């Protein structure tokens, strides 16, 4: 990235004062090395976000930021509804509420080893993954609406899991304010047979080992010890979210001029929070958040069924469930004054620090678990919202490694079968319906997740707690 | 004679699709084939069944996005892939037909699901007599 115009005001913080149509500064959390590597498009996109009406404080980008649609992936921005603030379909993205759920298993890695092959096959058989796969549940219209309003709580009421699961899910598993009537028939139709499916691309279900602990106190509070086996589920709101994103991107791109909003990029499509189209989008998007949480709840149930057959002694409980593509109304201190703001996180995660009132009571003293997914070969990290997080990027952190190579290039570089064999040699079992899909997701096509996580830690966004090493990975 | 064809172009996280041909309609047809090729090799998809599609928009670029998103919708809800396309354009209104078949995981080995067509790198234009229709699709 071209660094002229950017001021390094901390070791891991860069600030670009407003120029032109920018209403606030743009701020990127990264080292000089990562800034230099970052795509110029991130600078352009984050500066564009800073031009949107009602934006508060600054437009932020996380250490893993890369070229997205309108907003960079790894972008965070908050808007004040009383100051003409907007909601942006592009700022949330196509895969609304895509996120990660982590589960304890109660197993130790020694117990996992002899069961690994059977567990991999059973999970792959139990959890529908890949293009065209369908779930066992088909939702009739009334049930669809109940799901859109009820989220993971709806899934629990239908027998997928227990109410104890909901305590560790954001919003207790049910996002308030969802309006099923604002979700089109097409979006509902796209979802009808997709409940409890993983999807494809970078979505996965992994069985992982806690391979290293960095923060003993936080790890203990999360119930993690070295050698423990956990499960991570990464997926989102499936076809419903994709369709809502598609439709509102189009509608907001059309209506923007009528609201006097000059869009520097059509993908930044947005509407005032208090406008009819803005309110309809909020109602539909909250439905999609519920859909994603319900989906991860059903997949949790399927995961339990697979474990019950292979390792009946395992007890799967929810460690935490967090979403990465959302716009949520939150209270934040701005210049010492509490304000109610709509915070967009596009490819970024909430990272609330200790004491935050929205955290479950048993985690409030330590802070929010922040799960950061890496590629299938390199592992993932568990972090905790830092005490400073509330003042940094509205309590946000990075969400993953981010790609370093296009799918196009990855396909020319790797063969899926060879990637699977190489990982199997290292004790990582991949199960996927598509070799090509595996080649596109090859570990070498992703940035070094450790570097990204270290920077989030150093920048004070979130603190490292544990490293998770993959053993089994079901890819869509 | 201007040949019709399609290709993919790189994007950091997703995939760029590009169709080209002697007419705007041919470029739209080829762009849809490039969309299928994101998921599987179009040659593996037998054109057994036909689906009719219509859409319209305010300009050529938005129409291409609409057209591709209609196909994404049909792919998702019918669990189908399409290998033969026919497009008729009247201004910014499109009438199309898509021939294909139900996804067969063993035979098609679908690599990735398309979430939607985007406005990124979106262009519909003529270059040296050849029409080009392209955009990035989110996968």
XYZ file of N, CA and C in Angstrom, chain A residues 206-297:
276
model
N -14.369 -27.935 12.009
C -13.081 -28.532 12.376
C -13.109 -29.130 13.774
N -12.398 -30.239 13.941
C -12.100 -30.787 15.264
C -10.651 -30.383 15.538
N -10.457 -29.682 16.651
C -9.144 -29.074 16.914
C -8.640 -29.420 18.310
N -7.331 -29.320 18.453
C -6.676 -29.545 19.738
C -6.163 -28.201 20.254
N -6.355 -27.943 21.539
C -5.744 -26.750 22.140
C -4.252 -27.057 22.249
N -3.461 -26.452 21.360
C -2.057 -26.863 21.261
C -1.121 -25.938 22.029
N -1.594 -24.771 22.392
C -0.734 -23.837 23.115
C -1.610 -22.855 23.881
N -1.199 -22.535 25.096
C -1.958 -21.557 25.892
C -1.069 -20.319 26.078
N -1.622 -19.155 25.832
C -0.864 -17.910 26.003
C -1.290 -17.163 27.259
N -2.554 -17.331 27.655
C -3.096 -16.584 28.790
C -3.847 -17.584 29.678
N -3.172 -18.020 30.757
C -3.722 -19.106 31.583
C -5.050 -18.721 32.233
N -5.115 -17.491 32.727
C -6.328 -17.082 33.449
C -7.533 -17.059 32.503
N -7.347 -16.458 31.320
C -8.461 -16.377 30.369
C -8.829 -17.768 29.865
N -7.805 -18.596 29.596
C -8.070 -19.955 29.115
C -8.882 -20.715 30.156
N -8.510 -20.567 31.428
C -9.237 -21.260 32.501
C -10.686 -20.775 32.547
N -10.867 -19.476 32.380
C -12.234 -18.926 32.407
C -13.058 -19.458 31.227
N -12.399 -19.700 30.097
C -13.101 -20.247 28.921
C -13.257 -21.771 29.035
N -12.588 -22.385 30.035
C -12.653 -23.842 30.191
C -11.709 -24.570 29.258
N -10.606 -23.913 28.869
C -9.658 -24.519 27.930
C -8.349 -24.880 28.621
N -7.871 -26.111 28.400
C -6.551 -26.529 28.878
C -5.804 -27.142 27.700
N -4.497 -27.099 27.753
C -3.700 -27.661 26.672
C -4.058 -29.145 26.502
N -4.228 -29.577 25.258
C -4.572 -30.970 24.987
C -6.070 -31.223 24.919
N -6.877 -30.237 25.241
C -8.327 -30.383 25.120
C -8.728 -30.433 23.641
N -9.831 -31.129 23.364
C -10.351 -31.190 21.998
C -11.586 -30.289 21.909
N -11.605 -29.420 20.912
C -12.752 -28.533 20.688
C -13.218 -28.671 19.235
N -14.400 -28.150 18.957
C -14.943 -28.141 17.589
C -15.211 -26.684 17.215
N -14.854 -26.296 15.990
C -15.206 -24.962 15.487
C -16.081 -25.109 14.252
N -17.171 -24.362 14.234
C -18.106 -24.398 13.099
C -18.120 -23.007 12.473
N -17.755 -22.910 11.203
C -17.729 -21.619 10.505
C -18.727 -21.653 9.355
N -19.819 -20.943 9.492
C -20.782 -20.824 8.395
C -21.741 -19.675 8.701
N -22.660 -19.409 7.790
C -23.492 -18.219 7.958
C -24.958 -18.453 7.668
N -25.584 -17.447 7.036
C -27.032 -17.471 6.851
C -27.436 -18.091 5.518
N -26.451 -18.751 4.853
C -26.758 -19.530 3.655
C -27.503 -18.714 2.588
N -28.323 -19.396 1.784
C -28.943 -18.726 0.643
C -29.813 -17.539 1.007
N -30.425 -17.602 2.194
C -31.314 -16.510 2.622
C -30.531 -15.198 2.736
N -29.388 -15.252 3.409
C -28.564 -14.049 3.571
C -28.022 -13.554 2.242
N -27.619 -14.494 1.379
C -27.077 -14.103 0.076
C -28.130 -13.356 -0.741
N -29.366 -13.863 -0.692
C -30.434 -13.252 -1.482
C -30.808 -11.878 -0.913
N -30.874 -11.761 0.408
C -31.184 -10.462 1.034
C -30.095 -9.454 0.657
N -28.845 -9.884 0.730
C -27.729 -8.993 0.362
C -27.858 -8.536 -1.078
N -28.128 -9.475 -1.974
C -28.260 -9.174 -3.398
C -29.376 -8.161 -3.654
N -30.542 -8.401 -3.059
C -31.707 -7.552 -3.334
C -31.549 -6.145 -2.751
N -31.050 -6.051 -1.515
C -30.942 -4.727 -0.899
C -29.767 -3.921 -1.460
N -28.732 -4.617 -1.924
C -27.633 -3.914 -2.587
C -28.198 -3.189 -3.815
N -29.014 -3.901 -4.563
C -29.646 -3.320 -5.760
C -30.577 -2.171 -5.361
N -31.456 -2.411 -4.381
C -32.443 -1.391 -4.006
C -31.771 -0.146 -3.434
N -30.745 -0.358 -2.599
C -30.078 0.796 -1.983
C -29.218 1.560 -2.997
N -28.662 0.851 -3.977
C -27.884 1.539 -5.019
C -28.807 2.462 -5.816
N -30.043 1.987 -6.036
C -31.027 2.777 -6.789
C -31.523 3.977 -5.985
N -31.767 3.765 -4.683
C -32.430 4.808 -3.901
C -31.472 5.864 -3.347
N -30.167 5.585 -3.388
C -29.200 6.474 -2.718
C -29.300 7.922 -3.188
N -29.357 8.111 -4.502
C -29.370 9.477 -5.035
C -30.577 10.259 -4.501
N -31.713 9.587 -4.366
C -32.924 10.225 -3.855
C -32.761 10.724 -2.423
N -31.858 10.098 -1.671
C -31.580 10.547 -0.302
C -30.423 11.560 -0.276
N -29.941 11.941 -1.460
C -28.831 12.900 -1.527
C -27.495 12.280 -1.147
N -27.401 10.952 -1.269
C -26.144 10.272 -0.944
C -25.376 10.024 -2.239
N -24.161 10.582 -2.304
C -23.312 10.360 -3.469
C -22.458 9.138 -3.186
N -22.680 8.039 -3.943
C -21.923 6.804 -3.694
C -20.625 6.818 -4.505
N -19.489 6.787 -3.823
C -18.229 6.731 -4.565
C -18.038 5.367 -5.240
N -18.833 4.378 -4.832
C -18.716 3.013 -5.351
C -20.103 2.387 -5.169
N -20.645 1.769 -6.239
C -22.010 1.240 -6.168
C -22.167 0.201 -5.048
N -21.072 -0.522 -4.750
C -21.120 -1.551 -3.700
C -21.310 -0.958 -2.299
N -21.107 0.357 -2.160
C -21.300 1.008 -0.855
C -22.776 1.323 -0.611
N -23.611 0.848 -1.498
C -25.055 1.094 -1.431
C -25.571 1.137 0.004
N -26.247 2.251 0.341
C -26.719 2.428 1.711
C -27.959 3.310 1.703
N -28.627 3.368 2.841
C -29.822 4.201 2.982
C -29.869 4.715 4.412
N -30.496 5.888 4.632
C -30.609 6.378 6.005
C -31.281 5.331 6.897
N -30.772 5.205 8.132
C -31.302 4.212 9.079
C -32.796 4.396 9.310
N -33.251 5.648 9.229
C -34.653 5.936 9.535
C -35.543 5.935 8.291
N -34.967 5.618 7.116
C -35.770 5.600 5.884
C -36.501 4.259 5.775
N -37.597 4.213 4.974
C -38.317 2.935 4.821
C -37.412 1.804 4.330
N -36.554 2.075 3.336
C -35.714 0.990 2.815
C -34.670 0.589 3.864
N -34.162 1.572 4.611
C -33.208 1.280 5.695
C -33.839 0.408 6.767
N -35.071 0.749 7.147
C -35.763 -0.031 8.183
C -36.112 -1.440 7.695
N -36.504 -1.528 6.415
C -36.797 -2.857 5.856
C -35.538 -3.729 5.845
N -34.413 -3.106 5.460
C -33.168 -3.876 5.442
C -32.806 -4.353 6.848
N -32.910 -3.447 7.836
C -32.581 -3.839 9.217
C -33.435 -5.032 9.656
N -34.737 -4.987 9.324
C -35.644 -6.079 9.694
C -35.276 -7.387 9.010
N -34.905 -7.301 7.718
C -34.531 -8.504 6.962
C -33.171 -9.025 7.433
N -32.213 -8.096 7.618
C -30.869 -8.508 8.032
C -30.892 -9.178 9.404
N -31.739 -8.659 10.313
C -31.839 -9.290 11.640
C -32.439 -10.687 11.513
N -33.348 -10.860 10.559
C -33.863 -12.205 10.277
C -32.739 -13.122 9.809
N -31.856 -12.579 8.970
C -30.727 -13.383 8.473
C -29.750 -13.710 9.609
N -29.584 -12.779 10.558
C -28.733 -13.074 11.731
C -29.343 -14.259 12.485
N -30.660 -14.243 12.666
C -31.322 -15.357 13.341
C -31.163 -16.656 12.554
N -31.238 -16.543 11.229
C -31.077 -17.723 10.374
C -29.682 -18.323 10.567
N -28.658 -17.470 10.608
C -27.279 -17.967 10.783
C -27.106 -18.623 12.151
N -27.689 -18.013 13.183
C -27.544 -18.590 14.527
C -28.316 -19.902 14.638
N -29.488 -19.960 13.988
C -30.265 -21.208 13.966
C -29.492 -22.287 13.217
N -28.864 -21.881 12.123
C -28.093 -22.830 11.319
C -26.944 -23.436 12.126
N -26.199 -22.583 12.830
C -25.081 -23.106 13.635
C -25.609 -23.956 14.797
N -26.813 -23.638 15.284
C -27.408 -24.434 16.364
C -27.764 -25.836 15.850
